[in-house]
Amino acid sequence: MEINHESLANCAIVNGLTRNPIQTVTEWANEYRFLSSVSSSEPGKWQTERTPYLQEIMDCLSPNHPCERVVFMKGAQIGGTECGNNWMGFCVCNAPGPMLIVNPTTETAKRTSKMRIDPAIENCPVLREKIKSPRSRDSKLRSEERFSRNAETD
């Protein structure tokens, strides 16, 4: 079987120039995100209509929104972490690259990772596929890389 290299190259060029579908963080979350029983009192498929006040924030975090800076001042337990997890998941799926999630202390960072970020990854098939869990021998290194860059000294 002979391969038509010109046709293959043309197909690759067209695929490379084709824009990704325009999707907002809200749309991504509604389509792909699942909440775990560890991090939510209402586990299951994410529904923005349960927290409609987060929609504008998530839409502002979307790449096609003209907003350049998002400041989110909020009270406790209103979905802010899950909003951030939705943005993280959107970025992993649509614009993969390094991402830094900052917490005030190492202990808070470890708790957030265990109780919020890890369940968000494990309960979302598209994230689980893209973010492999660390091998046990690498888990200490992963924690150090994830959490040792904050200002607090242990």
mmCIF file of N, CA and C in Angstrom, residues 25-115:
data_model
loop_
_atom_site.group_PDB
_atom_site.id
_atom_site.type_symbol
_atom_site.label_atom_id
_atom_site.label_comp_id
_atom_site.label_asym_id
_atom_site.label_seq_id
_atom_site.Cartn_x
_atom_site.Cartn_y
_atom_site.Cartn_z
ATOM 1 N N VAL A 25 -15.398 28.058 30.036
ATOM 2 C CA VAL A 25 -15.160 27.213 31.212
ATOM 3 C C VAL A 25 -16.492 26.648 31.706
ATOM 4 N N THR A 26 -17.529 27.456 31.698
ATOM 5 C CA THR A 26 -18.855 27.001 32.116
ATOM 6 C C THR A 26 -19.332 25.838 31.259
ATOM 7 N N GLU A 27 -19.213 25.970 29.943
ATOM 8 C CA GLU A 27 -19.648 24.897 29.045
ATOM 9 C C GLU A 27 -18.825 23.631 29.262
ATOM 10 N N TRP A 28 -17.515 23.805 29.465
ATOM 11 C CA TRP A 28 -16.662 22.643 29.719
ATOM 12 C C TRP A 28 -17.109 21.931 30.999
ATOM 13 N N ALA A 29 -17.321 22.707 32.062
ATOM 14 C CA ALA A 29 -17.720 22.120 33.349
ATOM 15 C C ALA A 29 -19.052 21.388 33.221
ATOM 16 N N ASN A 30 -20.018 21.999 32.550
ATOM 17 C CA ASN A 30 -21.330 21.354 32.390
ATOM 18 C C ASN A 30 -21.239 20.067 31.586
ATOM 19 N N GLU A 31 -20.291 20.001 30.678
ATOM 20 C CA GLU A 31 -20.169 18.816 29.836
ATOM 21 C C GLU A 31 -19.333 17.702 30.462
ATOM 22 N N TYR A 32 -18.253 18.063 31.159
ATOM 23 C CA TYR A 32 -17.285 17.048 31.582
ATOM 24 C C TYR A 32 -17.114 16.860 33.080
ATOM 25 N N ARG A 33 -17.450 17.821 33.894
ATOM 26 C CA ARG A 33 -17.086 17.801 35.309
ATOM 27 C C ARG A 33 -18.040 16.986 36.162
ATOM 28 N N PHE A 34 -17.484 16.188 37.049
ATOM 29 C CA PHE A 34 -18.245 15.414 38.024
ATOM 30 C C PHE A 34 -17.722 15.727 39.418
ATOM 31 N N LEU A 35 -18.629 15.951 40.348
ATOM 32 C CA LEU A 35 -18.263 16.210 41.742
ATOM 33 C C LEU A 35 -18.233 14.901 42.508
ATOM 34 N N SER A 36 -17.272 14.778 43.399
ATOM 35 C CA SER A 36 -17.161 13.547 44.201
ATOM 36 C C SER A 36 -17.863 13.730 45.533
ATOM 37 N N SER A 37 -18.136 12.628 46.190
ATOM 38 C CA SER A 37 -18.753 12.682 47.521
ATOM 39 C C SER A 37 -17.749 13.195 48.551
ATOM 40 N N VAL A 38 -16.456 13.156 48.222
ATOM 41 C CA VAL A 38 -15.421 13.671 49.121
ATOM 42 C C VAL A 38 -15.483 15.195 49.182
ATOM 43 N N SER A 39 -15.715 15.828 48.022
ATOM 44 C CA SER A 39 -15.634 17.285 47.970
ATOM 45 C C SER A 39 -16.985 17.990 47.884
ATOM 46 N N SER A 40 -18.066 17.227 47.794
ATOM 47 C CA SER A 40 -19.360 17.878 47.598
ATOM 48 C C SER A 40 -20.470 17.160 48.360
ATOM 49 N N SER A 41 -21.413 17.944 48.845
ATOM 50 C CA SER A 41 -22.588 17.346 49.486
ATOM 51 C C SER A 41 -23.594 16.885 48.431
ATOM 52 N N GLU A 42 -23.375 17.290 47.171
ATOM 53 C CA GLU A 42 -24.222 16.874 46.055
ATOM 54 C C GLU A 42 -23.357 16.280 44.952
ATOM 55 N N PRO A 43 -22.842 15.048 45.169
ATOM 56 C CA PRO A 43 -21.976 14.458 44.147
ATOM 57 C C PRO A 43 -22.742 14.181 42.853
ATOM 58 N N GLY A 44 -21.987 14.123 41.771
ATOM 59 C CA GLY A 44 -22.574 13.839 40.465
ATOM 60 C C GLY A 44 -22.146 14.882 39.449
ATOM 61 N N LYS A 45 -22.861 14.926 38.348
ATOM 62 C CA LYS A 45 -22.524 15.838 37.256
ATOM 63 C C LYS A 45 -22.618 17.300 37.712
ATOM 64 N N TRP A 46 -21.616 18.087 37.340
ATOM 65 C CA TRP A 46 -21.615 19.512 37.655
ATOM 66 C C TRP A 46 -22.779 20.187 36.948
ATOM 67 N N GLN A 47 -23.482 21.056 37.656
ATOM 68 C CA GLN A 47 -24.591 21.815 37.092
ATOM 69 C C GLN A 47 -24.421 23.277 37.489
ATOM 70 N N THR A 48 -24.053 24.101 36.537
ATOM 71 C CA THR A 48 -23.844 25.518 36.840
ATOM 72 C C THR A 48 -25.110 26.164 37.376
ATOM 73 N N GLU A 49 -26.267 25.685 36.962
ATOM 74 C CA GLU A 49 -27.508 26.292 37.455
ATOM 75 C C GLU A 49 -27.690 26.127 38.967
ATOM 76 N N ARG A 50 -26.928 25.222 39.612
ATOM 77 C CA ARG A 50 -26.976 25.092 41.074
ATOM 78 C C ARG A 50 -26.218 26.233 41.746
ATOM 79 N N THR A 51 -25.259 26.812 41.020
ATOM 80 C CA THR A 51 -24.474 27.941 41.518
ATOM 81 C C THR A 51 -24.367 28.994 40.407
ATOM 82 N N PRO A 52 -25.483 29.630 40.052
ATOM 83 C CA PRO A 52 -25.485 30.537 38.901
ATOM 84 C C PRO A 52 -24.553 31.745 39.055
ATOM 85 N N TYR A 53 -24.233 32.114 40.283
ATOM 86 C CA TYR A 53 -23.343 33.245 40.522
ATOM 87 C C TYR A 53 -21.907 32.947 40.102
ATOM 88 N N LEU A 54 -21.573 31.667 39.864
ATOM 89 C CA LEU A 54 -20.222 31.309 39.404
ATOM 90 C C LEU A 54 -20.085 31.394 37.884
ATOM 91 N N GLN A 55 -21.202 31.441 37.173
ATOM 92 C CA GLN A 55 -21.132 31.403 35.710
ATOM 93 C C GLN A 55 -20.335 32.572 35.138
ATOM 94 N N GLU A 56 -20.621 33.777 35.573
ATOM 95 C CA GLU A 56 -19.906 34.932 35.016
ATOM 96 C C GLU A 56 -18.411 34.850 35.308
ATOM 97 N N ILE A 57 -18.072 34.384 36.496
ATOM 98 C CA ILE A 57 -16.658 34.249 36.859
ATOM 99 C C ILE A 57 -15.989 33.231 35.943
ATOM 100 N N MET A 58 -16.620 32.068 35.763
ATOM 101 C CA MET A 58 -16.040 31.042 34.902
ATOM 102 C C MET A 58 -15.971 31.521 33.453
ATOM 103 N N ASP A 59 -16.983 32.254 33.007
ATOM 104 C CA ASP A 59 -16.958 32.777 31.641
ATOM 105 C C ASP A 59 -15.823 33.790 31.467
ATOM 106 N N CYS A 60 -15.559 34.595 32.494
ATOM 107 C CA CYS A 60 -14.453 35.557 32.424
ATOM 108 C C CYS A 60 -13.099 34.860 32.378
ATOM 109 N N LEU A 61 -13.012 33.642 32.900
ATOM 110 C CA LEU A 61 -11.770 32.862 32.858
ATOM 111 C C LEU A 61 -11.566 32.169 31.515
ATOM 112 N N SER A 62 -12.548 32.239 30.649
ATOM 113 C CA SER A 62 -12.482 31.597 29.340
ATOM 114 C C SER A 62 -11.597 32.412 28.397
ATOM 115 N N PRO A 63 -10.851 31.740 27.508
ATOM 116 C CA PRO A 63 -9.880 32.445 26.672
ATOM 117 C C PRO A 63 -10.473 33.463 25.702
ATOM 118 N N ASN A 64 -11.694 33.295 25.284
ATOM 119 C CA ASN A 64 -12.283 34.223 24.328
ATOM 120 C C ASN A 64 -12.942 35.428 24.985
ATOM 121 N N HIS A 65 -12.954 35.464 26.311
ATOM 122 C CA HIS A 65 -13.538 36.607 27.015
ATOM 123 C C HIS A 65 -12.524 37.753 27.020
ATOM 124 N N PRO A 66 -12.973 38.988 26.851
ATOM 125 C CA PRO A 66 -12.026 40.108 26.803
ATOM 126 C C PRO A 66 -11.382 40.454 28.149
ATOM 127 N N CYS A 67 -11.881 39.902 29.216
ATOM 128 C CA CYS A 67 -11.355 40.196 30.548
ATOM 129 C C CYS A 67 -9.894 39.725 30.653
ATOM 130 N N GLU A 68 -9.040 40.564 31.218
ATOM 131 C CA GLU A 68 -7.629 40.213 31.367
ATOM 132 C C GLU A 68 -7.257 39.817 32.788
ATOM 133 N N ARG A 69 -8.054 40.218 33.764
ATOM 134 C CA ARG A 69 -7.787 39.880 35.156
ATOM 135 C C ARG A 69 -9.111 39.582 35.845
ATOM 136 N N VAL A 70 -9.119 38.496 36.604
ATOM 137 C CA VAL A 70 -10.328 38.124 37.349
ATOM 138 C C VAL A 70 -9.982 38.152 38.829
ATOM 139 N N VAL A 71 -10.730 38.924 39.583
ATOM 140 C CA VAL A 71 -10.576 38.990 41.037
ATOM 141 C C VAL A 71 -11.861 38.450 41.635
ATOM 142 N N PHE A 72 -11.737 37.460 42.500
ATOM 143 C CA PHE A 72 -12.901 36.773 43.053
ATOM 144 C C PHE A 72 -12.859 36.922 44.566
ATOM 145 N N MET A 73 -13.594 37.892 45.095
ATOM 146 C CA MET A 73 -13.720 38.061 46.544
ATOM 147 C C MET A 73 -14.988 37.347 46.955
ATOM 148 N N LYS A 74 -14.874 36.448 47.925
ATOM 149 C CA LYS A 74 -16.016 35.602 48.238
ATOM 150 C C LYS A 74 -16.029 35.208 49.701
ATOM 151 N N GLY A 75 -17.145 34.679 50.102
ATOM 152 C CA GLY A 75 -17.279 34.082 51.422
ATOM 153 C C GLY A 75 -16.840 32.627 51.369
ATOM 154 N N ALA A 76 -16.919 31.976 52.501
ATOM 155 C CA ALA A 76 -16.536 30.569 52.587
ATOM 156 C C ALA A 76 -17.652 29.670 52.069
ATOM 157 N N GLN A 77 -17.251 28.549 51.509
ATOM 158 C CA GLN A 77 -18.170 27.472 51.122
ATOM 159 C C GLN A 77 -19.231 27.893 50.109
ATOM 160 N N ILE A 78 -18.845 28.682 49.107
ATOM 161 C CA ILE A 78 -19.827 29.050 48.081
ATOM 162 C C ILE A 78 -19.475 28.493 46.700
ATOM 163 N N GLY A 79 -18.418 27.682 46.619
ATOM 164 C CA GLY A 79 -18.062 27.048 45.353
ATOM 165 C C GLY A 79 -16.821 27.610 44.696
ATOM 166 N N GLY A 80 -16.089 28.454 45.376
ATOM 167 C CA GLY A 80 -14.900 29.062 44.791
ATOM 168 C C GLY A 80 -13.846 28.057 44.385
ATOM 169 N N THR A 81 -13.570 27.078 45.229
ATOM 170 C CA THR A 81 -12.571 26.062 44.899
ATOM 171 C C THR A 81 -13.021 25.245 43.704
ATOM 172 N N GLU A 82 -14.299 24.899 43.669
ATOM 173 C CA GLU A 82 -14.804 24.118 42.533
ATOM 174 C C GLU A 82 -14.768 24.945 41.249
ATOM 175 N N CYS A 83 -15.006 26.239 41.359
ATOM 176 C CA CYS A 83 -14.875 27.139 40.209
ATOM 177 C C CYS A 83 -13.435 27.084 39.696
ATOM 178 N N GLY A 84 -12.478 27.156 40.605
ATOM 179 C CA GLY A 84 -11.063 27.044 40.235
ATOM 180 C C GLY A 84 -10.732 25.691 39.640
ATOM 181 N N ASN A 85 -11.318 24.628 40.195
ATOM 182 C CA ASN A 85 -11.099 23.292 39.644
ATOM 183 C C ASN A 85 -11.676 23.172 38.234
ATOM 184 N N ASN A 86 -12.812 23.835 37.993
ATOM 185 C CA ASN A 86 -13.374 23.834 36.644
ATOM 186 C C ASN A 86 -12.426 24.520 35.670
ATOM 187 N N TRP A 87 -11.841 25.635 36.102
ATOM 188 C CA TRP A 87 -10.891 26.345 35.251
ATOM 189 C C TRP A 87 -9.654 25.495 35.001
ATOM 190 N N MET A 88 -9.154 24.844 36.063
ATOM 191 C CA MET A 88 -8.001 23.963 35.924
ATOM 192 C C MET A 88 -8.300 22.864 34.905
ATOM 193 N N GLY A 89 -9.470 22.229 35.037
ATOM 194 C CA GLY A 89 -9.837 21.159 34.109
ATOM 195 C C GLY A 89 -9.956 21.654 32.677
ATOM 196 N N PHE A 90 -10.554 22.827 32.507
ATOM 197 C CA PHE A 90 -10.674 23.432 31.183
ATOM 198 C C PHE A 90 -9.287 23.640 30.583
ATOM 199 N N CYS A 91 -8.369 24.191 31.361
ATOM 200 C CA CYS A 91 -7.007 24.445 30.868
ATOM 201 C C CYS A 91 -6.291 23.146 30.507
ATOM 202 N N VAL A 92 -6.429 22.135 31.338
ATOM 203 C CA VAL A 92 -5.791 20.847 31.065
ATOM 204 C C VAL A 92 -6.280 20.290 29.731
ATOM 205 N N CYS A 93 -7.565 20.423 29.469
ATOM 206 C CA CYS A 93 -8.140 19.860 28.247
ATOM 207 C C CYS A 93 -7.940 20.739 27.018
ATOM 208 N N ASN A 94 -7.897 22.045 27.192
ATOM 209 C CA ASN A 94 -7.894 22.943 26.039
ATOM 210 C C ASN A 94 -6.598 23.712 25.820
ATOM 211 N N ALA A 95 -5.818 23.890 26.836
ATOM 212 C CA ALA A 95 -4.567 24.648 26.714
ATOM 213 C C ALA A 95 -3.549 24.098 27.700
ATOM 214 N N PRO A 96 -3.151 22.839 27.528
ATOM 215 C CA PRO A 96 -2.260 22.228 28.522
ATOM 216 C C PRO A 96 -0.922 22.957 28.621
ATOM 217 N N GLY A 97 -0.465 23.050 29.824
ATOM 218 C CA GLY A 97 0.812 23.687 30.110
ATOM 219 C C GLY A 97 0.972 23.801 31.606
ATOM 220 N N PRO A 98 2.079 24.353 32.061
ATOM 221 C CA PRO A 98 2.286 24.484 33.508
ATOM 222 C C PRO A 98 1.219 25.364 34.148
ATOM 223 N N MET A 99 0.801 24.974 35.332
ATOM 224 C CA MET A 99 -0.188 25.756 36.082
ATOM 225 C C MET A 99 0.230 25.717 37.552
ATOM 226 N N LEU A 100 0.151 26.850 38.190
ATOM 227 C CA LEU A 100 0.504 26.945 39.595
ATOM 228 C C LEU A 100 -0.739 27.280 40.395
ATOM 229 N N ILE A 101 -1.041 26.450 41.367
ATOM 230 C CA ILE A 101 -2.154 26.697 42.275
ATOM 231 C C ILE A 101 -1.536 27.032 43.625
ATOM 232 N N VAL A 102 -1.810 28.224 44.110
ATOM 233 C CA VAL A 102 -1.169 28.734 45.321
ATOM 234 C C VAL A 102 -2.145 28.689 46.483
ATOM 235 N N ASN A 103 -1.663 28.215 47.613
ATOM 236 C CA ASN A 103 -2.430 28.200 48.861
ATOM 237 C C ASN A 103 -1.610 28.934 49.916
ATOM 238 N N PRO A 104 -2.254 29.406 50.983
ATOM 239 C CA PRO A 104 -1.530 30.208 51.972
ATOM 240 C C PRO A 104 -0.477 29.437 52.771
ATOM 241 N N THR A 105 -0.687 28.139 52.988
ATOM 242 C CA THR A 105 0.284 27.350 53.750
ATOM 243 C C THR A 105 0.477 25.994 53.076
ATOM 244 N N THR A 106 1.545 25.327 53.434
ATOM 245 C CA THR A 106 1.809 23.986 52.912
ATOM 246 C C THR A 106 0.701 23.034 53.334
ATOM 247 N N GLU A 107 0.267 23.146 54.571
ATOM 248 C CA GLU A 107 -0.796 22.256 55.074
ATOM 249 C C GLU A 107 -2.099 22.457 54.302
ATOM 250 N N THR A 108 -2.454 23.694 54.043
ATOM 251 C CA THR A 108 -3.657 23.985 53.263
ATOM 252 C C THR A 108 -3.521 23.420 51.853
ATOM 253 N N ALA A 109 -2.340 23.570 51.269
ATOM 254 C CA ALA A 109 -2.099 23.054 49.915
ATOM 255 C C ALA A 109 -2.261 21.534 49.872
ATOM 256 N N LYS A 110 -1.706 20.848 50.860
ATOM 257 C CA LYS A 110 -1.834 19.391 50.901
ATOM 258 C C LYS A 110 -3.283 18.966 51.081
ATOM 259 N N ARG A 111 -4.007 19.655 51.954
ATOM 260 C CA ARG A 111 -5.419 19.339 52.182
ATOM 261 C C ARG A 111 -6.245 19.619 50.928
ATOM 262 N N THR A 112 -5.982 20.746 50.276
ATOM 263 C CA THR A 112 -6.701 21.083 49.042
ATOM 264 C C THR A 112 -6.435 20.044 47.969
ATOM 265 N N SER A 113 -5.195 19.617 47.848
ATOM 266 C CA SER A 113 -4.856 18.599 46.859
ATOM 267 C C SER A 113 -5.599 17.300 47.137
ATOM 268 N N LYS A 114 -5.566 16.859 48.377
ATOM 269 C CA LYS A 114 -6.185 15.580 48.746
ATOM 270 C C LYS A 114 -7.706 15.627 48.691
ATOM 271 N N MET A 115 -8.293 16.717 49.175
ATOM 272 C CA MET A 115 -9.752 16.777 49.310
ATOM 273 C C MET A 115 -10.463 17.398 48.109
#
